[in-house]
Amino acid sequence: MEKKIDAYNNILELIGNTPLIKLNTITKEIPGDFYAKVEAFNPGHSTKDRIALHILEEAERAGILKPGDTIIETTSGNTGFSIAMVSIIKGYECVLAVSSKSSKDKIDMLRSMGAKVFVCPAHVSADDPRSYYQVAKRMHEEIKGSVYINQYFNELNINAHFVTTGPEIWEQTKGQITHLVACSGTGGTISGTAKFLKEQNPNIRILGVDAFGSVLKKYHETREFDSNEIYPYRIEGLGKNLIPTATDFDMIDKFTKVSDEESAHTAREISKTEGIFVGYTSGAAMQAVKQLAAEGEFDENSKVVVIFPDHGSRYMSKIYCDHWMNEQGFYDSKHSEAAQKIEY
Ligand code: PMP
């Protein structure tokens, strides 16, 4: 009799069920136990695999999609990669409208995954017909049977985390989680995960992470959009200059803002101390933990889950490049030891 080969049917079966890894060194001085939910273990190396799979499978269930149809989105980041990956296996065309600000590496990576990439001018307003929003919208209208993911305004983004990330964390912590710390970009991760966790235990503290230069924290506190909060910053995927409907602000107890500089150093510190090679926003989340600890958020009974959204390999020419760090002015007197090591 033939023995059954122990193999996955395709790469999509590996999405989700990411590990929770105890942090042992970086949190040594902070009371409580800290665990990272390491989303780089998804096959597309980020948390966005979850929403790409969920949104496309919901569209299939609703009868909206059939093989050969086209998926459209406006991102050069993790979501683009995940949609491209899911589209390959499910037989869809993947069309991504990206900003000309996107690095050549990112565009090449998406094309390597079979995506059709339209590069649109970065410095035009969102309602300009040349902007990537308008290009995506137009293609969606013109291409019959196309689906526009529109992650910032898609309820299914929240739902993807309500049905996967939330239950996984509850199960992995055996219901003992006291705090969740998560970055907010579209807000899908924090909102969906929090919704599930709060249904199990409304006392779990949900702590959002925002960037200086983004409107989310102020909006959470005042429910008013304050354009004075907006200015350029470097962390990609964190914060926003608009209010996404994929963020359920009522689920979040508090937002903490973090800086580009401290987040970059903290990401490097996680890699060096825990051996987990993380992306920029993982550094942002951990930086928020440090700031929250200084405010007395945690005690010895705290069991804190911190979401690490993606992998460090996507940031080799940024936070893991000493030259880039130096160019940003991120080596000051505080980090002078690192600065001295640069040889150029
Ligand atoms: N980190 C990274 C690297 C991301 O790409 C994103 C998504 N924009 C986030 C964090 C935030 O996740 P969410 O969009 O679910 O709020």
Tab-separated table of C-alpha atoms and ligand atoms in Angstrom:
chain	number	residue	atom	x	y	z
A	1	MET	CA	0.000	0.000	0.000
A	2	GLU	CA	1.247	3.468	-0.887
A	3	LYS	CA	2.137	5.589	2.134
A	4	LYS	CA	0.584	9.068	2.298
A	5	ILE	CA	3.158	11.764	1.647
A	6	ASP	CA	3.295	14.302	4.453
A	7	ALA	CA	2.977	17.565	2.492
A	8	TYR	CA	0.815	20.658	2.288
A	9	ASN	CA	-1.365	20.911	-0.807
A	10	ASN	CA	-0.164	24.432	-1.511
A	11	ILE	CA	1.494	27.366	0.254
A	12	LEU	CA	-1.813	28.940	1.338
A	13	GLU	CA	-2.384	26.145	3.857
A	14	LEU	CA	0.463	27.644	5.877
A	15	ILE	CA	-1.264	30.992	6.432
A	16	GLY	CA	-2.071	31.771	10.080
A	17	ASN	CA	-1.365	29.745	13.242
A	18	THR	CA	1.797	31.780	13.757
A	19	PRO	CA	3.814	31.088	16.909
A	20	LEU	CA	3.783	33.045	20.154
A	21	ILE	CA	7.385	33.473	21.309
A	22	LYS	CA	8.331	34.536	24.827
A	23	LEU	CA	10.549	37.602	25.000
A	24	ASN	CA	13.366	36.926	27.425
A	25	THR	CA	15.852	39.781	27.255
A	26	ILE	CA	14.428	43.013	25.876
A	27	THR	CA	11.696	43.089	28.545
A	28	LYS	CA	13.939	42.010	31.452
A	29	GLU	CA	13.502	45.275	33.362
A	30	ILE	CA	9.711	45.400	32.869
A	31	PRO	CA	7.297	43.618	35.250
A	32	GLY	CA	5.113	40.912	33.679
A	33	ASP	CA	5.511	38.310	30.932
A	34	PHE	CA	5.794	39.388	27.303
A	35	TYR	CA	5.068	37.288	24.221
A	36	ALA	CA	5.543	38.181	20.565
A	37	LYS	CA	3.020	36.968	17.980
A	38	VAL	CA	5.490	36.598	15.130
A	39	GLU	CA	3.587	37.164	11.891
A	40	ALA	CA	6.694	36.734	9.733
A	41	PHE	CA	5.999	32.982	10.062
A	42	ASN	CA	3.203	33.422	7.520
A	43	PRO	CA	4.401	32.191	4.094
A	44	GLY	CA	4.318	35.736	2.666
A	45	HIS	CA	6.266	36.870	5.751
A	46	SER	CA	3.602	39.203	7.128
A	47	THR	CA	0.222	39.457	8.788
A	48	LYS	CA	-1.293	40.607	5.475
A	49	ASP	CA	-1.481	37.008	4.216
A	50	ARG	CA	-4.443	36.608	6.547
A	51	ILE	CA	-6.497	39.413	5.009
A	52	ALA	CA	-5.591	38.545	1.406
A	53	LEU	CA	-6.777	34.959	1.888
A	54	HIS	CA	-9.868	35.869	3.915
A	55	ILE	CA	-11.086	38.638	1.603
A	56	LEU	CA	-10.643	36.545	-1.558
A	57	GLU	CA	-12.281	33.464	-0.030
A	58	GLU	CA	-15.237	35.537	1.184
A	59	ALA	CA	-15.620	36.939	-2.348
A	60	GLU	CA	-15.549	33.359	-3.681
A	61	ARG	CA	-18.174	32.273	-1.147
A	62	ALA	CA	-20.368	35.209	-2.191
A	63	GLY	CA	-20.014	34.090	-5.816
A	64	ILE	CA	-18.279	37.337	-6.815
A	65	LEU	CA	-15.034	35.723	-7.998
A	66	LYS	CA	-14.293	33.004	-10.500
A	67	PRO	CA	-10.891	31.801	-11.804
A	68	GLY	CA	-9.333	34.265	-14.225
A	69	ASP	CA	-10.924	37.305	-12.553
A	70	THR	CA	-8.832	40.298	-11.520
A	71	ILE	CA	-7.900	41.474	-8.031
A	72	ILE	CA	-7.005	45.164	-7.653
A	73	GLU	CA	-5.296	46.962	-4.764
A	74	THR	CA	-3.290	50.113	-4.137
A	75	THR	CA	-0.203	49.013	-2.231
A	76	SER	CA	3.430	48.241	-2.818
A	77	GLY	CA	3.803	46.863	0.679
A	78	ASN	CA	2.967	43.650	2.440
A	79	THR	CA	-0.654	43.547	1.275
A	80	GLY	CA	0.443	43.645	-2.373
A	81	PHE	CA	2.780	40.727	-1.864
A	82	SER	CA	0.126	38.673	-0.064
A	83	ILE	CA	-2.548	39.321	-2.695
A	84	ALA	CA	-0.082	38.385	-5.444
A	85	MET	CA	0.751	35.131	-3.647
A	86	VAL	CA	-2.898	34.162	-3.051
A	87	SER	CA	-3.788	35.109	-6.652
A	88	ILE	CA	-1.152	32.723	-8.069
A	89	ILE	CA	-2.600	29.721	-6.251
A	90	LYS	CA	-6.218	30.632	-6.896
A	91	GLY	CA	-5.729	31.605	-10.532
A	92	TYR	CA	-6.530	35.317	-10.429
A	93	GLU	CA	-4.873	38.260	-12.150
A	94	CYS	CA	-3.327	40.603	-9.595
A	95	VAL	CA	-3.166	44.293	-10.495
A	96	LEU	CA	-1.444	46.717	-8.136
A	97	ALA	CA	-1.449	50.496	-8.527
A	98	VAL	CA	1.531	51.793	-6.571
A	99	SER	CA	3.087	55.153	-5.887
A	100	SER	CA	6.260	56.199	-7.699
A	101	LYS	CA	7.724	56.600	-4.193
A	102	SER	CA	7.879	52.782	-3.898
A	103	SER	CA	11.396	51.379	-4.121
A	104	LYS	CA	12.517	49.485	-7.224
A	105	ASP	CA	13.123	46.445	-5.017
A	106	LYS	CA	9.490	46.402	-3.919
A	107	ILE	CA	8.150	46.785	-7.454
A	108	ASP	CA	10.485	44.027	-8.708
A	109	MET	CA	9.386	41.787	-5.844
A	110	LEU	CA	5.702	42.201	-6.753
A	111	ARG	CA	6.408	41.561	-10.445
A	112	SER	CA	8.356	38.435	-9.435
A	113	MET	CA	5.147	37.212	-7.841
A	114	GLY	CA	3.271	37.688	-11.123
A	115	ALA	CA	1.548	40.980	-10.280
A	116	LYS	CA	0.869	43.625	-12.933
A	117	VAL	CA	2.206	46.798	-11.367
A	118	PHE	CA	1.124	50.294	-12.463
A	119	VAL	CA	3.441	52.977	-11.137
A	120	CYS	CA	1.512	56.222	-10.547
A	121	PRO	CA	2.930	59.671	-9.693
A	122	ALA	CA	3.364	60.141	-5.947
A	123	HIS	CA	2.987	63.913	-5.729
A	124	VAL	CA	-0.572	64.358	-6.978
A	125	SER	CA	-3.665	64.621	-4.779
A	126	ALA	CA	-5.809	61.542	-4.109
A	127	ASP	CA	-8.574	62.847	-6.437
A	128	ASP	CA	-6.208	63.493	-9.374
A	129	PRO	CA	-7.024	60.994	-12.180
A	130	ARG	CA	-3.323	59.967	-12.225
A	131	SER	CA	-3.211	59.063	-8.501
A	132	TYR	CA	-2.998	55.386	-7.582
A	133	TYR	CA	-6.395	55.593	-5.843
A	134	GLN	CA	-8.065	56.871	-9.016
A	135	VAL	CA	-6.189	54.453	-11.287
A	136	ALA	CA	-7.309	51.525	-9.112
A	137	LYS	CA	-10.893	52.798	-9.002
A	138	ARG	CA	-10.993	53.249	-12.769
A	139	MET	CA	-9.582	49.785	-13.420
A	140	HIS	CA	-12.136	48.313	-11.040
A	141	GLU	CA	-14.937	50.018	-12.984
A	142	GLU	CA	-13.521	49.004	-16.366
A	143	ILE	CA	-12.514	45.380	-15.690
A	144	LYS	CA	-15.553	43.144	-15.521
A	145	GLY	CA	-15.523	40.697	-12.612
A	146	SER	CA	-12.788	42.541	-10.759
A	147	VAL	CA	-12.554	42.856	-6.985
A	148	TYR	CA	-11.073	45.949	-5.321
A	149	ILE	CA	-9.615	44.966	-1.950
A	150	ASN	CA	-9.536	48.568	-0.608
A	151	GLN	CA	-8.067	47.421	2.727
A	152	TYR	CA	-8.543	50.731	4.589
A	153	PHE	CA	-12.296	50.646	4.001
A	154	ASN	CA	-13.045	46.939	3.923
A	155	GLU	CA	-14.877	45.390	6.900
A	156	LEU	CA	-13.464	41.996	5.933
A	157	ASN	CA	-10.021	43.270	6.947
A	158	ILE	CA	-11.267	43.415	10.560
A	159	ASN	CA	-13.070	40.120	10.171
A	160	ALA	CA	-9.942	38.291	8.978
A	161	HIS	CA	-8.347	38.962	12.362
A	162	PHE	CA	-11.580	38.337	14.291
A	163	VAL	CA	-11.692	34.784	12.938
A	164	THR	CA	-7.953	33.981	13.022
A	165	THR	CA	-5.539	36.184	15.024
A	166	GLY	CA	-7.905	36.724	17.977
A	167	PRO	CA	-8.818	33.048	18.527
A	168	GLU	CA	-5.166	31.987	18.078
A	169	ILE	CA	-3.957	34.381	20.792
A	170	TRP	CA	-6.772	33.395	23.165
A	171	GLU	CA	-5.942	29.721	22.691
A	172	GLN	CA	-2.166	30.188	22.884
A	173	THR	CA	-2.366	32.191	26.133
A	174	LYS	CA	-5.016	29.819	27.560
A	175	GLY	CA	-7.166	32.867	28.156
A	176	GLN	CA	-4.616	34.509	30.426
A	177	ILE	CA	-3.739	37.475	28.195
A	178	THR	CA	-4.099	40.817	30.045
A	179	HIS	CA	-2.821	43.269	27.379
A	180	LEU	CA	-2.586	43.356	23.579
A	181	VAL	CA	-0.112	45.774	21.976
A	182	ALA	CA	-0.539	46.232	18.214
A	183	CYS	CA	0.348	48.760	15.544
A	184	SER	CA	-2.483	50.469	13.715
A	185	GLY	CA	-2.311	51.189	9.998
A	186	THR	CA	-5.586	50.149	8.402
A	187	GLY	CA	-6.517	49.136	11.956
A	188	GLY	CA	-7.663	45.697	10.822
A	189	THR	CA	-5.236	43.752	12.997
A	190	ILE	CA	-5.901	45.558	16.257
A	191	SER	CA	-9.662	45.953	15.747
A	192	GLY	CA	-10.422	42.370	14.725
A	193	THR	CA	-8.135	40.788	17.296
A	194	ALA	CA	-9.464	43.069	20.044
A	195	LYS	CA	-13.081	42.380	19.126
A	196	PHE	CA	-12.556	38.661	19.641
A	197	LEU	CA	-10.498	39.062	22.825
A	198	LYS	CA	-12.903	41.577	24.423
A	199	GLU	CA	-15.781	39.183	23.775
A	200	GLN	CA	-13.911	36.578	25.847
A	201	ASN	CA	-12.761	39.031	28.540
A	202	PRO	CA	-13.724	42.720	28.404
A	203	ASN	CA	-10.948	43.598	30.880
A	204	ILE	CA	-8.147	42.868	28.409
A	205	ARG	CA	-6.364	46.167	27.714
A	206	ILE	CA	-6.056	46.967	24.009
A	207	LEU	CA	-3.106	49.259	23.378
A	208	GLY	CA	-2.725	50.766	19.912
A	209	VAL	CA	0.519	52.067	18.466
A	210	ASP	CA	0.525	55.170	16.244
A	211	ALA	CA	3.238	57.259	14.569
A	212	PHE	CA	4.128	60.887	15.209
A	213	GLY	CA	2.793	62.511	12.023
A	214	SER	CA	-0.425	60.424	11.984
A	215	VAL	CA	-3.990	61.386	12.990
A	216	LEU	CA	-5.119	58.160	14.690
A	217	LYS	CA	-4.299	58.895	18.354
A	218	LYS	CA	-5.846	62.375	18.280
A	219	TYR	CA	-8.949	61.052	16.508
A	220	HIS	CA	-9.285	58.326	19.143
A	221	GLU	CA	-9.212	60.913	21.926
A	222	THR	CA	-11.388	63.625	20.356
A	223	ARG	CA	-13.267	61.905	17.496
A	224	GLU	CA	-12.156	64.850	15.391
A	225	PHE	CA	-9.930	64.795	12.343
A	226	ASP	CA	-7.073	67.210	12.984
A	227	SER	CA	-4.956	67.847	9.895
A	228	ASN	CA	-2.377	69.653	12.073
A	229	GLU	CA	-1.310	66.209	13.287
A	230	ILE	CA	-0.142	65.236	9.806
A	231	TYR	CA	3.504	65.491	8.714
A	232	PRO	CA	5.908	63.131	6.943
A	233	TYR	CA	7.476	60.231	8.828
A	234	ARG	CA	9.453	57.168	7.842
A	235	ILE	CA	7.814	54.087	9.373
A	236	GLU	CA	5.805	52.295	6.687
A	237	GLY	CA	2.536	50.594	7.571
A	238	LEU	CA	1.973	52.488	10.842
A	239	GLY	CA	-0.475	55.369	11.324
A	240	LYS	CA	-2.426	57.232	8.655
A	241	ASN	CA	-3.349	60.648	7.243
A	242	LEU	CA	-7.034	59.713	7.019
A	243	ILE	CA	-9.524	57.842	9.221
A	244	PRO	CA	-9.910	54.244	7.985
A	245	THR	CA	-13.269	52.553	8.507
A	246	ALA	CA	-11.289	49.331	9.043
A	247	THR	CA	-10.391	50.753	12.470
A	248	ASP	CA	-12.927	50.230	15.253
A	249	PHE	CA	-11.809	52.994	17.613
A	250	ASP	CA	-14.210	51.823	20.351
A	251	MET	CA	-12.191	48.598	20.696
A	252	ILE	CA	-8.976	50.438	21.555
A	253	ASP	CA	-8.324	51.619	25.124
A	254	LYS	CA	-5.347	53.828	24.429
A	255	PHE	CA	-2.936	54.886	21.668
A	256	THR	CA	0.795	55.465	22.154
A	257	LYS	CA	2.821	57.433	19.609
A	258	VAL	CA	6.341	56.335	18.775
A	259	SER	CA	9.146	58.037	16.866
A	260	ASP	CA	10.921	56.851	13.713
A	261	GLU	CA	14.254	56.936	15.471
A	262	GLU	CA	13.410	55.011	18.647
A	263	SER	CA	11.389	52.439	16.674
A	264	ALA	CA	14.324	51.784	14.332
A	265	HIS	CA	16.727	51.273	17.227
A	266	THR	CA	14.245	49.056	19.060
A	267	ALA	CA	13.731	46.856	15.967
A	268	ARG	CA	17.497	46.380	15.779
A	269	GLU	CA	17.562	45.628	19.506
A	270	ILE	CA	14.879	42.904	19.143
A	271	SER	CA	16.900	41.243	16.379
A	272	LYS	CA	20.111	41.373	18.397
A	273	THR	CA	18.698	40.361	21.793
A	274	GLU	CA	15.911	37.905	20.945
A	275	GLY	CA	17.247	36.554	17.636
A	276	ILE	CA	13.930	37.356	15.951
A	277	PHE	CA	14.649	39.289	12.740
A	278	VAL	CA	11.783	41.794	12.694
A	279	GLY	CA	10.483	44.659	10.553
A	280	TYR	CA	10.231	48.354	11.421
A	281	THR	CA	6.751	48.233	12.967
A	282	SER	CA	7.745	45.398	15.307
A	283	GLY	CA	10.283	47.878	16.638
A	284	ALA	CA	7.481	50.444	16.910
A	285	ALA	CA	5.294	48.045	18.917
A	286	MET	CA	8.151	47.176	21.274
A	287	GLN	CA	9.036	50.860	21.635
A	288	ALA	CA	5.424	51.466	22.714
A	289	VAL	CA	5.807	48.684	25.309
A	290	LYS	CA	8.833	50.485	26.759
A	291	GLN	CA	6.938	53.794	26.928
A	292	LEU	CA	3.850	52.159	28.435
A	293	ALA	CA	6.040	50.407	31.022
A	294	ALA	CA	7.491	53.791	32.037
A	295	GLU	CA	3.891	55.003	32.544
A	296	GLY	CA	3.207	52.043	34.898
A	297	GLU	CA	0.886	50.134	32.523
A	298	PHE	CA	2.194	46.683	33.535
A	299	ASP	CA	2.659	44.774	36.811
A	300	GLU	CA	4.037	41.349	37.725
A	301	ASN	CA	0.698	39.694	36.820
A	302	SER	CA	0.626	41.119	33.305
A	303	LYS	CA	0.647	38.697	30.378
A	304	VAL	CA	1.242	40.892	27.370
A	305	VAL	CA	0.989	39.881	23.707
A	306	VAL	CA	2.827	42.141	21.257
A	307	ILE	CA	2.178	41.692	17.543
A	308	PHE	CA	5.299	41.671	15.319
A	309	PRO	CA	3.755	42.260	11.853
A	310	ASP	CA	6.548	41.386	9.423
A	311	HIS	CA	10.110	40.268	8.709
A	312	GLY	CA	13.360	42.233	8.839
A	313	SER	CA	14.473	41.191	5.349
A	314	ARG	CA	12.155	43.837	3.832
A	315	TYR	CA	14.162	46.611	5.528
A	316	MET	CA	17.754	45.806	4.540
A	317	SER	CA	18.224	49.143	2.790
A	318	LYS	CA	16.564	51.000	5.681
A	319	ILE	CA	16.752	50.237	9.388
A	320	TYR	CA	19.325	47.445	8.958
A	321	CYS	CA	21.589	49.647	6.837
A	322	ASP	CA	23.998	51.656	9.025
A	323	HIS	CA	24.447	54.158	6.213
A	324	TRP	CA	20.694	54.823	6.033
A	325	MET	CA	20.485	55.156	9.813
A	326	ASN	CA	23.292	57.673	9.727
A	327	GLU	CA	21.678	59.630	6.878
A	328	GLN	CA	18.486	59.949	8.910
A	329	GLY	CA	20.497	61.349	11.801
A	330	PHE	CA	19.537	58.325	13.913
A	331	TYR	CA	22.998	57.976	15.423
A	332	ASP	CA	23.168	60.601	18.121
A	333	SER	CA	25.188	60.720	21.325
A	334	LYS	CA	22.864	58.085	22.823
A	335	HIS	CA	23.760	55.604	20.095
A	336	SER	CA	27.315	56.778	19.501
A	337	GLU	CA	28.786	53.345	20.060
A	338	ALA	CA	26.931	52.062	17.007
A	339	ALA	CA	27.916	55.162	15.009
A	340	GLN	CA	31.582	54.525	15.623
A	341	LYS	CA	31.304	51.096	14.050
A	342	ILE	CA	30.286	52.438	10.630
A	343	GLU	CA	32.977	52.174	8.006
A	344	TYR	CA	32.309	54.005	4.749
B	1	PMP	N1	3.062	46.768	10.177
B	1	PMP	C1	3.263	46.654	8.858
B	1	PMP	C2	4.641	46.379	8.354
B	1	PMP	C3	2.206	46.800	7.953
B	1	PMP	O1	2.410	46.680	6.624
B	1	PMP	C4	0.924	47.090	8.478
B	1	PMP	C5	-0.222	47.262	7.524
B	1	PMP	N2	-0.406	48.560	7.007
B	1	PMP	C6	0.755	47.226	9.869
B	1	PMP	C7	1.853	47.045	10.676
B	1	PMP	C8	-0.554	47.587	10.508
B	1	PMP	O2	-1.526	46.599	10.380
B	1	PMP	P1	-3.032	47.007	10.127
B	1	PMP	O3	-3.111	47.577	8.735
B	1	PMP	O4	-3.790	45.745	10.258
B	1	PMP	O5	-3.424	48.032	11.125
